[in-house]
Amino acid sequence: MVIKTNENGFTLYTTLIAITIIAICITLQLAILRALHQNTYYDQISIQQFFNLIQREVIEANGYSVGKDIINLELDNGEIATIEQYGTLIRRQVNHVGHEIYLRDIKSFAVYSLLNGFKIHIQTKKGDSYEKIIVYYP
């Protein structure tokens, strides 16, 4: 009689461990896929933050002027801060120097003058539109 001491193959124990690992991976994968399909509010939050920055800068400015797609703010130190669209970006420059990016992936940026301030209209590349009225208190 021949005795085999080294048998290769699967046992019930190793099969149960493999099935347990596969079940855990499938459960995790389903949870990750659900998380990927949830809406993100990155664009909305960044545009609201942009509006808050503009409001704060207008409050701190000595004066302002607006064009169709540009905002000029007169700062306390006599410099002029310009906020305008540059390609798909909205940037801020001081005395036409520098390149501080406020927003990305912007399709259009328009500024309309009002009696006591101005209105900003932004359209993103995704097609979302945002408007904000900025009030100026001299």
PDB file of C-alpha atoms in Angstrom:
ATOM      1  CA  MET A   1       0.000   0.000   0.000  1.00  0.00           C
ATOM      2  CA  VAL A   2       1.274   3.456  -1.033  1.00  0.00           C
ATOM      3  CA  ILE A   3       0.816   6.341   1.424  1.00  0.00           C
ATOM      4  CA  LYS A   4       0.553   9.839   0.003  1.00  0.00           C
ATOM      5  CA  THR A   5       1.913  12.474   2.339  1.00  0.00           C
ATOM      6  CA  ASN A   6       1.555  15.571   0.133  1.00  0.00           C
ATOM      7  CA  GLU A   7      -1.859  15.917  -1.442  1.00  0.00           C
ATOM      8  CA  ASN A   8      -2.637  19.039  -3.485  1.00  0.00           C
ATOM      9  CA  GLY A   9      -6.202  20.269  -3.645  1.00  0.00           C
ATOM     10  CA  PHE A  10      -8.894  22.287  -1.961  1.00  0.00           C
ATOM     11  CA  THR A  11     -10.357  21.386   1.347  1.00  0.00           C
ATOM     12  CA  LEU A  12     -13.718  22.437   2.682  1.00  0.00           C
ATOM     13  CA  TYR A  13     -11.956  24.878   5.005  1.00  0.00           C
ATOM     14  CA  THR A  14     -10.106  26.739   2.206  1.00  0.00           C
ATOM     15  CA  THR A  15     -13.246  26.845   0.061  1.00  0.00           C
ATOM     16  CA  LEU A  16     -15.251  28.461   2.890  1.00  0.00           C
ATOM     17  CA  ILE A  17     -12.506  31.066   3.418  1.00  0.00           C
ATOM     18  CA  ALA A  18     -12.506  31.911  -0.314  1.00  0.00           C
ATOM     19  CA  ILE A  19     -16.301  32.276  -0.386  1.00  0.00           C
ATOM     20  CA  THR A  20     -16.185  34.521   2.714  1.00  0.00           C
ATOM     21  CA  ILE A  21     -13.556  36.793   1.142  1.00  0.00           C
ATOM     22  CA  ILE A  22     -15.544  37.039  -2.107  1.00  0.00           C
ATOM     23  CA  ALA A  23     -18.736  37.902  -0.190  1.00  0.00           C
ATOM     24  CA  ILE A  24     -16.952  40.673   1.739  1.00  0.00           C
ATOM     25  CA  CYS A  25     -15.458  42.112  -1.471  1.00  0.00           C
ATOM     26  CA  ILE A  26     -18.840  42.148  -3.235  1.00  0.00           C
ATOM     27  CA  THR A  27     -20.440  43.932  -0.269  1.00  0.00           C
ATOM     28  CA  LEU A  28     -17.699  46.570  -0.216  1.00  0.00           C
ATOM     29  CA  GLN A  29     -17.894  47.018  -3.976  1.00  0.00           C
ATOM     30  CA  LEU A  30     -21.642  47.686  -3.824  1.00  0.00           C
ATOM     31  CA  ALA A  31     -21.146  50.272  -1.078  1.00  0.00           C
ATOM     32  CA  ILE A  32     -18.422  52.016  -3.085  1.00  0.00           C
ATOM     33  CA  LEU A  33     -20.566  52.074  -6.237  1.00  0.00           C
ATOM     34  CA  ARG A  34     -23.453  53.645  -4.306  1.00  0.00           C
ATOM     35  CA  ALA A  35     -21.123  56.324  -2.955  1.00  0.00           C
ATOM     36  CA  LEU A  36     -19.852  57.141  -6.449  1.00  0.00           C
ATOM     37  CA  HIS A  37     -23.342  57.848  -7.756  1.00  0.00           C
ATOM     38  CA  GLN A  38     -24.218  60.365  -5.052  1.00  0.00           C
ATOM     39  CA  ASN A  39     -24.409  63.991  -6.123  1.00  0.00           C
ATOM     40  CA  THR A  40     -21.467  66.193  -5.276  1.00  0.00           C
ATOM     41  CA  TYR A  41     -21.974  69.848  -4.539  1.00  0.00           C
ATOM     42  CA  TYR A  42     -18.428  70.987  -5.325  1.00  0.00           C
ATOM     43  CA  ASP A  43     -19.471  73.418  -8.092  1.00  0.00           C
ATOM     44  CA  GLN A  44     -22.260  74.975  -6.056  1.00  0.00           C
ATOM     45  CA  ILE A  45     -20.067  75.407  -2.995  1.00  0.00           C
ATOM     46  CA  SER A  46     -17.173  76.908  -4.973  1.00  0.00           C
ATOM     47  CA  ILE A  47     -19.443  79.407  -6.745  1.00  0.00           C
ATOM     48  CA  GLN A  48     -21.123  80.424  -3.474  1.00  0.00           C
ATOM     49  CA  GLN A  49     -17.666  80.902  -1.968  1.00  0.00           C
ATOM     50  CA  PHE A  50     -16.745  83.048  -4.992  1.00  0.00           C
ATOM     51  CA  PHE A  51     -19.836  85.201  -4.441  1.00  0.00           C
ATOM     52  CA  ASN A  52     -18.913  85.621  -0.775  1.00  0.00           C
ATOM     53  CA  LEU A  53     -15.357  86.659  -1.716  1.00  0.00           C
ATOM     54  CA  ILE A  54     -16.665  89.245  -4.174  1.00  0.00           C
ATOM     55  CA  GLN A  55     -19.130  90.614  -1.600  1.00  0.00           C
ATOM     56  CA  ARG A  56     -16.351  90.946   0.987  1.00  0.00           C
ATOM     57  CA  GLU A  57     -14.017  92.662  -1.499  1.00  0.00           C
ATOM     58  CA  VAL A  58     -16.737  95.112  -2.566  1.00  0.00           C
ATOM     59  CA  ILE A  59     -17.445  95.984   1.077  1.00  0.00           C
ATOM     60  CA  GLU A  60     -13.731  96.640   1.687  1.00  0.00           C
ATOM     61  CA  ALA A  61     -13.230  98.581  -1.579  1.00  0.00           C
ATOM     62  CA  ASN A  62     -13.306 102.364  -1.863  1.00  0.00           C
ATOM     63  CA  GLY A  63     -15.185 102.154  -5.154  1.00  0.00           C
ATOM     64  CA  TYR A  64     -15.939  99.927  -8.099  1.00  0.00           C
ATOM     65  CA  SER A  65     -16.740  99.944 -11.789  1.00  0.00           C
ATOM     66  CA  VAL A  66     -18.174  97.181 -13.921  1.00  0.00           C
ATOM     67  CA  GLY A  67     -18.103  96.321 -17.598  1.00  0.00           C
ATOM     68  CA  LYS A  68     -19.870  93.563 -19.469  1.00  0.00           C
ATOM     69  CA  ASP A  69     -17.504  90.883 -18.198  1.00  0.00           C
ATOM     70  CA  ILE A  70     -15.178  92.651 -15.783  1.00  0.00           C
ATOM     71  CA  ILE A  71     -15.233  94.049 -12.240  1.00  0.00           C
ATOM     72  CA  ASN A  72     -12.739  96.735 -11.200  1.00  0.00           C
ATOM     73  CA  LEU A  73     -12.352  97.405  -7.485  1.00  0.00           C
ATOM     74  CA  GLU A  74     -10.464 100.397  -6.079  1.00  0.00           C
ATOM     75  CA  LEU A  75      -8.551  99.123  -3.042  1.00  0.00           C
ATOM     76  CA  ASP A  76      -7.569 101.125   0.056  1.00  0.00           C
ATOM     77  CA  ASN A  77      -3.932 101.420  -1.048  1.00  0.00           C
ATOM     78  CA  GLY A  78      -4.886 102.948  -4.420  1.00  0.00           C
ATOM     79  CA  GLU A  79      -4.410  99.761  -6.431  1.00  0.00           C
ATOM     80  CA  ILE A  80      -7.049  98.407  -8.805  1.00  0.00           C
ATOM     81  CA  ALA A  81      -8.171  94.782  -8.455  1.00  0.00           C
ATOM     82  CA  THR A  82      -9.640  93.310 -11.624  1.00  0.00           C
ATOM     83  CA  ILE A  83     -11.892  90.237 -11.681  1.00  0.00           C
ATOM     84  CA  GLU A  84     -12.578  88.854 -15.141  1.00  0.00           C
ATOM     85  CA  GLN A  85     -12.961  85.725 -17.208  1.00  0.00           C
ATOM     86  CA  TYR A  86      -9.742  84.363 -18.678  1.00  0.00           C
ATOM     87  CA  GLY A  87     -10.496  81.388 -20.931  1.00  0.00           C
ATOM     88  CA  THR A  88     -12.443  78.964 -18.753  1.00  0.00           C
ATOM     89  CA  LEU A  89     -11.186  80.578 -15.538  1.00  0.00           C
ATOM     90  CA  ILE A  90     -12.281  83.532 -13.467  1.00  0.00           C
ATOM     91  CA  ARG A  91      -9.186  85.297 -12.237  1.00  0.00           C
ATOM     92  CA  ARG A  92      -8.225  88.252 -10.080  1.00  0.00           C
ATOM     93  CA  GLN A  93      -5.366  90.584 -10.879  1.00  0.00           C
ATOM     94  CA  VAL A  94      -4.040  93.609  -9.006  1.00  0.00           C
ATOM     95  CA  ASN A  95      -2.872  96.421 -11.310  1.00  0.00           C
ATOM     96  CA  HIS A  96      -2.970  93.897 -14.192  1.00  0.00           C
ATOM     97  CA  VAL A  97      -0.270  91.813 -12.496  1.00  0.00           C
ATOM     98  CA  GLY A  98      -0.628  88.315 -11.121  1.00  0.00           C
ATOM     99  CA  HIS A  99      -3.054  85.534 -11.788  1.00  0.00           C
ATOM    100  CA  GLU A 100      -5.157  84.449  -8.800  1.00  0.00           C
ATOM    101  CA  ILE A 101      -7.723  81.875  -9.917  1.00  0.00           C
ATOM    102  CA  TYR A 102     -11.155  82.061  -8.275  1.00  0.00           C
ATOM    103  CA  LEU A 103     -13.173  79.596 -10.411  1.00  0.00           C
ATOM    104  CA  ARG A 104     -12.528  76.940 -13.061  1.00  0.00           C
ATOM    105  CA  ASP A 105     -14.577  75.389 -15.881  1.00  0.00           C
ATOM    106  CA  ILE A 106     -16.626  78.515 -16.557  1.00  0.00           C
ATOM    107  CA  LYS A 107     -18.452  78.898 -19.861  1.00  0.00           C
ATOM    108  CA  SER A 108     -19.588  82.498 -19.428  1.00  0.00           C
ATOM    109  CA  PHE A 109     -19.164  85.301 -16.906  1.00  0.00           C
ATOM    110  CA  ALA A 110     -21.258  88.454 -17.201  1.00  0.00           C
ATOM    111  CA  VAL A 111     -21.646  91.495 -14.956  1.00  0.00           C
ATOM    112  CA  TYR A 112     -24.622  93.850 -15.151  1.00  0.00           C
ATOM    113  CA  SER A 113     -24.673  97.259 -13.487  1.00  0.00           C
ATOM    114  CA  LEU A 114     -27.549  98.051 -11.114  1.00  0.00           C
ATOM    115  CA  LEU A 115     -28.551 101.193  -9.257  1.00  0.00           C
ATOM    116  CA  ASN A 116     -26.877 100.258  -5.960  1.00  0.00           C
ATOM    117  CA  GLY A 117     -24.492  97.496  -7.045  1.00  0.00           C
ATOM    118  CA  PHE A 118     -24.221  94.919  -9.772  1.00  0.00           C
ATOM    119  CA  LYS A 119     -25.441  91.467 -10.750  1.00  0.00           C
ATOM    120  CA  ILE A 120     -23.088  88.602 -11.604  1.00  0.00           C
ATOM    121  CA  HIS A 121     -24.223  85.803 -13.912  1.00  0.00           C
ATOM    122  CA  ILE A 122     -22.060  82.677 -14.202  1.00  0.00           C
ATOM    123  CA  GLN A 123     -22.646  79.662 -16.419  1.00  0.00           C
ATOM    124  CA  THR A 124     -20.495  76.563 -15.944  1.00  0.00           C
ATOM    125  CA  LYS A 125     -19.365  74.154 -18.624  1.00  0.00           C
ATOM    126  CA  LYS A 126     -21.898  71.649 -17.256  1.00  0.00           C
ATOM    127  CA  GLY A 127     -24.691  74.102 -18.096  1.00  0.00           C
ATOM    128  CA  ASP A 128     -25.552  75.257 -14.574  1.00  0.00           C
ATOM    129  CA  SER A 129     -26.352  78.960 -14.185  1.00  0.00           C
ATOM    130  CA  TYR A 130     -25.794  81.049 -11.055  1.00  0.00           C
ATOM    131  CA  GLU A 131     -26.698  84.662 -10.345  1.00  0.00           C
ATOM    132  CA  LYS A 132     -25.942  86.936  -7.440  1.00  0.00           C
ATOM    133  CA  ILE A 133     -26.701  90.583  -6.779  1.00  0.00           C
ATOM    134  CA  ILE A 134     -23.839  92.343  -5.014  1.00  0.00           C
ATOM    135  CA  VAL A 135     -24.913  95.475  -3.160  1.00  0.00           C
ATOM    136  CA  TYR A 136     -22.446  98.333  -2.687  1.00  0.00           C
ATOM    137  CA  TYR A 137     -22.738 100.585   0.346  1.00  0.00           C
ATOM    138  CA  PRO A 138     -20.559 103.697  -0.107  1.00  0.00           C
TER     139      PRO A 138
END
